[in-house]
């Protein structure tokens, strides 16, 4: 699926959630001096992109001992796989995965309208691993979707 199709898919899911007669989940956060309410949707874990610019993840990617080099587009499948492997190797990964397996996802991750994770990279990797292990109910991730109007500075501050 192309990046445009991911964005269209996410936007359609947001529209469906907002148009639904049944209540939809939402997530509140402060951006600048404004309190905003964002819609929460469920999307397949393979419909979001790991954020290589996430401050914790970018530090790991630059770690010489890890020797992980992203070449070209950080959103292509090869680089997303490299990022996934790095996340799986983090110190607290198994604890988070076990917690998700027993309690489920309690807090939504945060994504941009085009599917880039603002936070929740490791959570998404853990859900993918649980799905790979054949555990039912882990193919999707709950995400709050940022507004198109959010700037890169807003997103960095949220992170």
Short mmCIF file of N, CA, C and O in Angstrom, two decimals, residues 23 35 76 80 96 116-117 128 135 149 151:
data_model
loop_
_atom_site.label_atom_id
_atom_site.label_comp_id
_atom_site.label_asym_id
_atom_site.label_seq_id
_atom_site.Cartn_x
_atom_site.Cartn_y
_atom_site.Cartn_z
N UNK A 23 -20.96 6.26 20.36
CA UNK A 23 -19.86 7.10 20.84
C UNK A 23 -18.51 6.54 20.39
O UNK A 23 -18.32 5.33 20.34
N UNK A 35 -5.88 22.94 24.63
CA UNK A 35 -6.28 21.56 24.90
C UNK A 35 -7.07 21.08 23.68
O UNK A 35 -8.03 21.72 23.26
N UNK A 76 10.31 2.93 3.66
CA UNK A 76 10.20 1.73 2.83
C UNK A 76 10.27 0.49 3.72
O UNK A 76 10.71 0.54 4.87
N UNK A 80 11.75 0.00 7.57
CA UNK A 80 10.78 -0.23 8.64
C UNK A 80 11.08 -1.55 9.36
O UNK A 80 10.95 -1.64 10.58
N UNK A 96 7.10 -4.99 28.17
CA UNK A 96 5.97 -4.31 27.54
C UNK A 96 5.10 -5.31 26.78
O UNK A 96 3.87 -5.27 26.87
N UNK A 116 2.22 8.13 10.46
CA UNK A 116 3.51 8.14 11.13
C UNK A 116 3.30 8.17 12.64
O UNK A 116 2.60 9.05 13.16
N UNK A 117 3.89 7.23 13.35
CA UNK A 117 3.75 7.18 14.80
C UNK A 117 4.50 8.34 15.44
O UNK A 117 5.68 8.55 15.18
N UNK A 128 2.78 -6.26 17.02
CA UNK A 128 3.12 -7.05 15.83
C UNK A 128 3.72 -8.40 16.23
O UNK A 128 3.42 -9.43 15.62
N UNK A 135 -1.15 -14.97 18.85
CA UNK A 135 -2.06 -14.57 19.92
C UNK A 135 -3.20 -13.75 19.29
O UNK A 135 -2.95 -12.78 18.58
N UNK A 149 -3.28 20.29 10.90
CA UNK A 149 -2.70 21.61 11.21
C UNK A 149 -1.52 21.54 12.17
O UNK A 149 -0.82 22.53 12.36
N UNK A 151 2.05 21.26 13.49
CA UNK A 151 3.35 21.48 12.86
C UNK A 151 4.35 20.44 13.36
O UNK A 151 4.07 19.72 14.32
#
